[in-house]
Coordinates of C-alpha atoms in Angstrom, one line a residue:
Chain R
K1 CA 13.3 -40.8 76.6
Q2 CA 9.8 -41.0 75.1
E3 CA 7.6 -43.3 77.3
V4 CA 3.9 -44.3 77.6
T5 CA 2.4 -45.1 80.9
Q6 CA -0.9 -46.7 81.8
I7 CA -2.2 -46.7 85.3
P8 CA -3.7 -48.7 86.9
A9 CA -2.4 -52.1 85.6
A10 CA -5.7 -53.8 86.4
L11 CA -9.3 -52.7 87.0
S12 CA -12.4 -54.6 88.0
V13 CA -15.8 -53.0 87.7
P14 CA -19.4 -54.3 88.0
E15 CA -21.4 -54.7 84.8
G16 CA -23.1 -51.4 83.7
E17 CA -20.6 -49.1 85.2
N18 CA -19.0 -46.3 83.1
L19 CA -15.3 -46.3 83.3
V20 CA -12.2 -44.5 82.3
L21 CA -8.8 -45.8 81.3
N22 CA -5.7 -43.6 81.5
C23 CA -2.7 -43.1 79.3
S24 CA 0.2 -40.6 79.8
F25 CA 3.1 -39.8 77.5
T26 CA 6.3 -37.9 78.1
D27 CA 6.4 -35.8 74.8
S28 CA 3.7 -33.5 73.6
A29 CA 5.1 -33.7 70.1
I30 CA 3.0 -36.7 68.9
Y31 CA 1.9 -37.7 65.5
N32 CA -1.1 -39.8 66.8
L33 CA -2.3 -42.0 69.5
Q34 CA -4.0 -45.3 69.2
W35 CA -6.0 -47.5 71.6
F36 CA -6.0 -51.3 71.1
R37 CA -7.9 -54.2 72.7
Q38 CA -6.1 -57.4 73.3
D39 CA -7.8 -60.7 74.4
P40 CA -5.8 -63.3 76.3
G41 CA -3.2 -65.1 74.0
K42 CA -4.5 -63.0 71.0
G43 CA -3.3 -60.2 68.8
L44 CA -4.3 -56.6 69.0
T45 CA -7.4 -55.1 67.7
S46 CA -7.4 -51.3 66.9
L47 CA -10.2 -49.5 68.7
L48 CA -9.7 -45.8 68.0
L49 CA -7.0 -43.6 66.4
I50 CA -6.7 -40.0 67.3
Q51 CA -4.6 -37.8 65.1
S52 CA -2.5 -35.0 66.7
S53 CA -4.8 -32.3 65.5
Q54 CA -7.9 -34.0 67.1
R55 CA -9.2 -33.8 70.7
E56 CA -11.5 -36.9 70.5
Q57 CA -12.7 -39.9 68.7
T58 CA -15.9 -41.9 69.2
S59 CA -16.9 -45.4 68.2
G60 CA -20.1 -46.9 69.7
R61 CA -19.7 -47.0 73.5
L62 CA -16.1 -45.9 73.3
N63 CA -14.8 -42.4 73.5
A64 CA -11.1 -41.5 73.4
S65 CA -9.8 -38.0 74.2
L66 CA -6.4 -36.4 73.7
D67 CA -4.8 -33.5 75.5
K68 CA -1.4 -33.1 74.2
S69 CA -0.5 -30.2 76.5
S70 CA -0.9 -32.3 79.5
G71 CA 0.4 -35.5 77.8
R72 CA -2.7 -37.5 78.5
S73 CA -5.3 -39.5 76.8
T74 CA -8.3 -41.3 78.2
L75 CA -10.5 -44.1 77.0
Y76 CA -14.1 -43.8 78.3
I77 CA -16.2 -47.0 78.0
A78 CA -19.9 -46.5 78.6
A79 CA -22.3 -49.1 80.1
S80 CA -19.5 -51.8 80.5
Q81 CA -20.3 -55.5 79.7
P82 CA -18.6 -58.7 80.6
G83 CA -17.5 -58.9 76.9
D84 CA -15.4 -55.7 77.3
S85 CA -13.1 -57.7 79.7
A86 CA -9.6 -57.5 78.0
T87 CA -6.3 -55.7 78.2
Y88 CA -6.4 -52.2 76.7
L89 CA -3.2 -50.9 75.3
C90 CA -2.3 -47.2 74.6
A91 CA 0.2 -46.6 71.7
V92 CA 1.8 -43.2 70.7
R93 CA 3.6 -42.3 67.5
F94 CA 6.0 -39.6 68.7
G95 CA 7.1 -36.8 66.3
S96 CA 8.7 -38.2 63.0
A97 CA 9.1 -41.6 64.4
R98 CA 7.9 -44.4 62.3
Q99 CA 7.1 -46.9 65.1
L100 CA 4.6 -46.9 67.9
T101 CA 5.6 -46.8 71.6
F102 CA 3.2 -48.9 73.7
G103 CA 2.2 -48.6 77.3
S104 CA 2.0 -51.8 79.4
G105 CA -1.7 -51.8 79.3
T106 CA -4.7 -51.9 81.7
Q107 CA -6.4 -55.4 82.3
L108 CA -10.1 -54.7 82.6
T109 CA -12.5 -57.2 84.2
V110 CA -16.1 -56.4 84.0
L111 CA -18.0 -58.5 86.6
P112 CA -21.6 -59.9 85.6
Chain X
D1 CA -10.6 -62.8 53.7
G2 CA -8.0 -60.0 54.1
G3 CA -5.7 -60.1 57.0
I4 CA -2.5 -61.0 58.6
T5 CA -1.5 -64.6 59.3
Q6 CA 1.3 -65.9 61.6
S7 CA 2.5 -69.3 61.9
P8 CA 3.0 -71.4 63.8
K9 CA 0.8 -70.6 66.8
Y10 CA 3.3 -72.2 69.2
L11 CA 7.0 -72.7 68.5
F12 CA 9.6 -74.6 70.6
R13 CA 13.3 -73.8 70.4
K14 CA 16.1 -75.8 71.6
E15 CA 19.4 -74.4 73.0
G16 CA 21.6 -72.9 70.2
Q17 CA 18.9 -73.4 67.5
N18 CA 17.7 -70.7 65.1
V19 CA 13.9 -70.5 64.4
T20 CA 11.9 -68.7 61.9
L21 CA 8.4 -67.1 62.5
S22 CA 6.2 -66.5 59.6
C23 CA 4.2 -63.4 58.9
E24 CA 2.0 -63.0 55.7
Q25 CA -0.5 -60.2 54.8
N26 CA -2.9 -59.8 51.9
L27 CA -3.9 -56.3 52.7
N28 CA -1.5 -54.8 50.1
H29 CA 0.1 -52.9 53.0
D30 CA 3.6 -51.3 52.4
A31 CA 4.9 -51.4 56.0
M32 CA 5.3 -54.4 58.3
Y33 CA 6.5 -54.8 61.9
W34 CA 7.6 -57.3 64.4
Y35 CA 6.9 -56.8 68.1
R36 CA 7.9 -58.8 71.2
Q37 CA 5.5 -58.9 74.2
D38 CA 6.6 -60.2 77.6
P39 CA 4.0 -61.0 80.4
G40 CA 2.3 -58.0 81.9
Q41 CA 4.3 -55.6 79.5
G42 CA 3.5 -53.7 76.4
L43 CA 4.9 -54.4 72.9
R44 CA 8.5 -53.6 72.0
L45 CA 9.5 -53.1 68.4
I46 CA 12.1 -55.6 67.0
Y47 CA 12.3 -54.6 63.4
Y48 CA 10.1 -52.8 60.8
S49 CA 10.1 -52.6 57.0
Q50 CA 8.5 -49.8 55.0
I51 CA 9.2 -51.2 51.6
V52 CA 10.4 -54.4 49.9
N53 CA 14.1 -55.1 50.4
D54 CA 14.5 -52.4 53.1
F55 CA 14.2 -52.8 56.9
Q56 CA 15.3 -51.1 60.0
K57 CA 16.2 -52.1 63.6
G58 CA 13.7 -51.3 66.3
D59 CA 14.5 -50.9 70.0
I60 CA 15.5 -54.7 70.7
A61 CA 16.9 -56.0 67.4
E62 CA 19.9 -57.8 69.0
G63 CA 19.6 -61.6 68.4
Y64 CA 16.9 -61.2 65.7
S65 CA 17.1 -61.0 61.9
V66 CA 14.5 -60.3 59.1
S67 CA 14.1 -60.2 55.4
R68 CA 11.6 -58.5 53.2
E69 CA 11.9 -60.1 49.7
K70 CA 8.1 -59.8 49.0
K71 CA 5.6 -57.2 49.9
E72 CA 3.4 -59.9 51.4
S73 CA 5.9 -61.5 53.6
F74 CA 8.2 -60.4 56.6
P75 CA 9.7 -63.5 58.3
L76 CA 11.5 -63.2 61.6
T77 CA 14.4 -65.3 62.6
V78 CA 15.3 -65.7 66.3
T79 CA 19.0 -66.6 66.4
S80 CA 21.0 -68.5 69.0
A81 CA 22.3 -65.1 70.0
Q82 CA 19.0 -64.2 71.6
K83 CA 19.4 -65.5 75.1
N84 CA 15.9 -64.9 76.4
P85 CA 13.6 -65.6 73.5
T86 CA 10.6 -66.8 75.4
A87 CA 7.9 -64.4 74.5
F88 CA 4.7 -63.7 72.5
Y89 CA 5.6 -62.3 69.0
L90 CA 3.3 -60.1 67.1
C91 CA 3.4 -59.1 63.5
A92 CA 1.7 -56.0 62.2
S93 CA 1.2 -54.1 58.9
S94 CA 0.0 -50.7 57.8
M95 CA -0.4 -48.6 54.8
T96 CA 2.1 -46.0 54.0
P97 CA 0.8 -43.2 56.1
R98 CA -1.1 -40.3 54.4
D99 CA -1.3 -37.1 56.6
H100 CA -1.8 -38.4 60.1
E101 CA -3.6 -41.5 59.3
E102 CA -2.1 -44.9 60.1
T103 CA -3.7 -47.8 61.8
Q104 CA -1.6 -50.8 62.5
Y105 CA -3.3 -54.2 61.9
F106 CA -2.0 -57.2 64.0
G107 CA -1.7 -60.8 63.4
P108 CA -2.8 -63.5 66.0
G109 CA 0.8 -63.9 67.3
T110 CA 3.2 -66.8 67.8
R111 CA 4.2 -67.9 71.2
L112 CA 7.8 -69.0 71.5
L113 CA 9.1 -71.3 74.2
V114 CA 12.5 -72.6 74.9
L115 CA 13.0 -76.4 75.7

């Protein structure tokens, strides 16, 4: 069964700290991997999409990496701010599947 | 403004009642999706549609139905057969993928509660 796992489920850090969120997946034959942000009671906002042929993508203070052989992706957030507090979800499109498979998310709290 | 709208924001269902959640997009996207999110969990796919008048079941389609009569609209009906409908429902859309590119854009969600 193709699954996506995110550990830890929750993380608290002081403002200004650099942090890494983890995502692991069970099948290395992926089409792409996407990181989303979700604020409480809201929809999802796409942060970064990594194609299967890429190893990383960057947007501002965010950097996402992909290692298909080990089944892992990381989302690096530099110089964290209280406004970064949200739930971060990892989603994988496996092989020829049309749909995304989501992890359960990491709830991040950045303390001022 | 281009985007995805969902209505209503909150919906209450009585026992044995069917309810319909609305999803509209003006992004000219071909594909549309319905997901369910339970507290502390990721999203699970209910149904998706790649083109008008065509749709496929996702992982948890039982107790739900959809239609895709127009490109812009993909309504979801939660039927009385769905015994545990309380959840946050999210609609998304995407372009038909070229190569490996595909970003899904999400609406603001509808929270369904059972009375």
